[in-house]
PDB file of C-alpha atoms in Angstrom:
ATOM      1  CA  MET T  27       0.000   0.000   0.000  1.00 88.00           C
ATOM      2  CA  LYS T  28       1.181   3.516  -0.778  1.00 90.00           C
ATOM      3  CA  PRO T  29       0.118   6.795   0.825  1.00 93.00           C
ATOM      4  CA  LEU T  30      -2.559   8.756  -1.012  1.00 97.00           C
ATOM      5  CA  THR T  31      -2.226  12.272  -2.343  1.00 97.00           C
ATOM      6  CA  ARG T  32      -4.460  14.914  -0.768  1.00 95.00           C
ATOM      7  CA  ALA T  33      -6.874  14.738  -3.741  1.00 95.00           C
ATOM      8  CA  GLU T  34      -6.958  10.940  -3.670  1.00 97.00           C
ATOM      9  CA  GLU T  35      -7.591  10.934   0.063  1.00 97.00           C
ATOM     10  CA  GLU T  36     -10.442  13.424  -0.303  1.00 96.00           C
ATOM     11  CA  ILE T  37     -12.136  11.134  -2.820  1.00 97.00           C
ATOM     12  CA  MET T  38     -11.519   8.060  -0.665  1.00 98.00           C
ATOM     13  CA  GLN T  39     -13.054   9.824   2.354  1.00 97.00           C
ATOM     14  CA  ILE T  40     -16.193  10.420   0.293  1.00 98.00           C
ATOM     15  CA  LEU T  41     -16.290   6.836  -1.021  1.00 98.00           C
ATOM     16  CA  TRP T  42     -15.851   5.471   2.518  1.00 98.00           C
ATOM     17  CA  ASP T  43     -18.805   7.631   3.588  1.00 97.00           C
ATOM     18  CA  ILE T  44     -21.134   6.850   0.678  1.00 98.00           C
ATOM     19  CA  GLU T  45     -19.847   3.253   0.263  1.00 97.00           C
ATOM     20  CA  ARG T  46     -20.400   3.258  -3.514  1.00 97.00           C
ATOM     21  CA  GLY T  47     -21.256   5.765  -6.193  1.00 97.00           C
ATOM     22  CA  PHE T  48     -20.790   7.220  -9.634  1.00 98.00           C
ATOM     23  CA  VAL T  49     -18.470  10.181 -10.283  1.00 97.00           C
ATOM     24  CA  LYS T  50     -21.434  12.568  -9.916  1.00 97.00           C
ATOM     25  CA  ASP T  51     -22.116  11.077  -6.466  1.00 98.00           C
ATOM     26  CA  ILE T  52     -18.517  11.709  -5.457  1.00 97.00           C
ATOM     27  CA  LEU T  53     -18.683  15.299  -6.703  1.00 97.00           C
ATOM     28  CA  THR T  54     -21.889  16.165  -4.825  1.00 96.00           C
ATOM     29  CA  PRO T  55     -20.457  16.370  -1.264  1.00 95.00           C
ATOM     30  CA  MET T  56     -17.226  18.102  -2.357  1.00 95.00           C
ATOM     31  CA  THR T  57     -16.753  21.690  -1.236  1.00 90.00           C
ATOM     32  CA  GLU T  58     -16.475  24.656  -3.579  1.00 93.00           C
ATOM     33  CA  PRO T  59     -14.614  25.175  -5.754  1.00 93.00           C
ATOM     34  CA  LYS T  60     -15.387  21.662  -6.942  1.00 94.00           C
ATOM     35  CA  PRO T  61     -12.959  20.000  -9.336  1.00 95.00           C
ATOM     36  CA  ALA T  62     -14.087  19.206 -12.861  1.00 97.00           C
ATOM     37  CA  TYR T  63     -15.978  15.970 -13.474  1.00 97.00           C
ATOM     38  CA  ASN T  64     -13.096  14.696 -15.643  1.00 97.00           C
ATOM     39  CA  THR T  65     -10.586  15.441 -12.875  1.00 97.00           C
ATOM     40  CA  VAL T  66     -12.541  13.357 -10.355  1.00 97.00           C
ATOM     41  CA  SER T  67     -12.975  10.600 -12.933  1.00 97.00           C
ATOM     42  CA  THR T  68      -9.209  10.528 -13.553  1.00 97.00           C
ATOM     43  CA  ILE T  69      -8.394  10.406  -9.827  1.00 98.00           C
ATOM     44  CA  VAL T  70     -10.876   7.566  -9.274  1.00 98.00           C
ATOM     45  CA  ARG T  71      -9.227   5.586 -12.084  1.00 97.00           C
ATOM     46  CA  ILE T  72      -5.818   6.231 -10.480  1.00 97.00           C
ATOM     47  CA  LEU T  73      -7.218   4.943  -7.173  1.00 98.00           C
ATOM     48  CA  GLU T  74      -8.426   1.874  -9.033  1.00 97.00           C
ATOM     49  CA  ARG T  75      -4.937   1.268 -10.490  1.00 97.00           C
ATOM     50  CA  LYS T  76      -3.463   1.674  -6.992  1.00 97.00           C
ATOM     51  CA  GLY T  77      -5.827  -1.009  -5.663  1.00 97.00           C
ATOM     52  CA  PHE T  78      -7.994   1.197  -3.447  1.00 98.00           C
ATOM     53  CA  VAL T  79     -11.151   1.219  -5.573  1.00 98.00           C
ATOM     54  CA  SER T  80     -12.986  -1.123  -7.899  1.00 98.00           C
ATOM     55  CA  HIS T  81     -16.074  -0.651 -10.050  1.00 98.00           C
ATOM     56  CA  LYS T  82     -19.177  -2.266 -11.459  1.00 97.00           C
ATOM     57  CA  SER T  83     -20.056  -1.385 -15.041  1.00 96.00           C
ATOM     58  CA  TYR T  84     -23.521  -0.407 -16.211  1.00 95.00           C
ATOM     59  CA  GLY T  85     -22.990   0.054 -19.928  1.00 94.00           C
ATOM     60  CA  LYS T  86     -20.653   3.027 -20.226  1.00 93.00           C
ATOM     61  CA  SER T  87     -21.206   4.111 -16.615  1.00 95.00           C
ATOM     62  CA  HIS T  88     -19.125   2.893 -13.702  1.00 97.00           C
ATOM     63  CA  GLU T  89     -20.179   2.664 -10.078  1.00 98.00           C
ATOM     64  CA  TYR T  90     -17.118   2.843  -7.831  1.00 98.00           C
ATOM     65  CA  PHE T  91     -16.609   1.373  -4.391  1.00 98.00           C
ATOM     66  CA  PRO T  92     -13.658   1.132  -1.989  1.00 98.00           C
ATOM     67  CA  ILE T  93     -11.821  -2.176  -1.664  1.00 98.00           C
ATOM     68  CA  VAL T  94      -9.460  -0.846   1.018  1.00 97.00           C
ATOM     69  CA  SER T  95     -11.327   0.009   4.205  1.00 97.00           C
ATOM     70  CA  LYS T  96     -10.846   3.240   6.097  1.00 97.00           C
ATOM     71  CA  ASP T  97      -9.534   1.233   9.062  1.00 97.00           C
ATOM     72  CA  GLU T  98      -6.952  -0.543   6.886  1.00 97.00           C
ATOM     73  CA  TYR T  99      -5.695   2.753   5.497  1.00 97.00           C
ATOM     74  CA  ARG T 100      -5.712   4.443   8.911  1.00 95.00           C
ATOM     75  CA  THR T 101      -3.596   1.586  10.346  1.00 95.00           C
ATOM     76  CA  PHE T 102      -1.167   1.876   7.430  1.00 95.00           C
ATOM     77  CA  ILE T 103      -0.792   5.653   7.873  1.00 94.00           C
ATOM     78  CA  ILE T 104      -0.344   5.467  11.648  1.00 92.00           C
ATOM     79  CA  LYS T 105       2.287   2.725  11.333  1.00 93.00           C
ATOM     80  CA  ARG T 106       4.079   4.787   8.702  1.00 93.00           C
ATOM     81  CA  MET T 107       3.965   7.857  10.967  1.00 91.00           C
ATOM     82  CA  LEU T 108       5.254   5.812  13.920  1.00 93.00           C
ATOM     83  CA  GLU T 109       8.158   4.472  11.859  1.00 93.00           C
ATOM     84  CA  GLY T 110       9.030   7.753  10.178  1.00 92.00           C
ATOM     85  CA  TYR T 111       8.647  10.226  13.025  1.00 92.00           C
ATOM     86  CA  PHE T 112       8.734   8.298  16.309  1.00 92.00           C
ATOM     87  CA  ASP T 113      11.288   5.486  15.771  1.00 91.00           C
ATOM     88  CA  SER T 114       8.431   2.936  15.818  1.00 89.00           C
ATOM     89  CA  SER T 115       7.721   3.845  19.431  1.00 90.00           C
ATOM     90  CA  PHE T 116       4.119   4.303  20.473  1.00 87.00           C
ATOM     91  CA  ALA T 117       5.374   5.734  23.773  1.00 90.00           C
ATOM     92  CA  LYS T 118       7.321   8.472  21.922  1.00 89.00           C
ATOM     93  CA  MET T 119       4.256   9.323  19.840  1.00 88.00           C
ATOM     94  CA  THR T 120       2.041   9.473  22.931  1.00 86.00           C
ATOM     95  CA  GLN T 121       4.553  11.695  24.714  1.00 88.00           C
ATOM     96  CA  PHE T 122       4.640  14.006  21.695  1.00 87.00           C
ATOM     97  CA  PHE T 123       0.867  14.466  21.743  1.00 82.00           C
ATOM     98  CA  LYS T 124       0.868  14.879  25.506  1.00 84.00           C
ATOM     99  CA  ASN T 125       3.543  17.610  25.382  1.00 85.00           C
ATOM    100  CA  ASP T 126       2.317  19.595  22.384  1.00 81.00           C
ATOM    101  CA  GLU T 127      -0.094  22.261  23.652  1.00 77.00           C
ATOM    102  CA  SER T 128      -1.318  23.032  20.116  1.00 77.00           C
ATOM    103  CA  LEU T 129      -2.735  19.489  19.986  1.00 72.00           C
ATOM    104  CA  ASN T 130      -4.626  19.821  23.252  1.00 64.00           C
ATOM    105  CA  THR T 131      -7.891  17.843  23.143  1.00 60.00           C
ATOM    106  CA  LYS T 132      -9.806  20.911  24.331  1.00 60.00           C
ATOM    107  CA  THR T 133      -8.979  22.559  21.000  1.00 52.00           C
ATOM    108  CA  TYR T 134     -10.865  19.843  19.079  1.00 51.00           C
ATOM    109  CA  GLN T 135     -13.985  19.516  21.188  1.00 54.00           C
TER     110      GLN T 135
END
């Protein structure tokens, strides 16, 4: 598994929420300024090549759905962050979050 780009991750977040949909269904919840239909279509096909998404064909239309779960990707990203920034130490990561005032849980409530 490889990390997703910001645009790919945005589309995956939508697909994880809606579970399956056509490009127009992916575009609907996106915030303004929305990307072009063709841009979203291209990114979804890239996600399919990367093994994150598959599709069911209805003539010329394709309904897309995730084949990598949000939990699987979250685990991958957290492990990568642990390895890359915290020497694979959960204790070091926990200490970092505990000590960083800008990440205080009160900020996000």
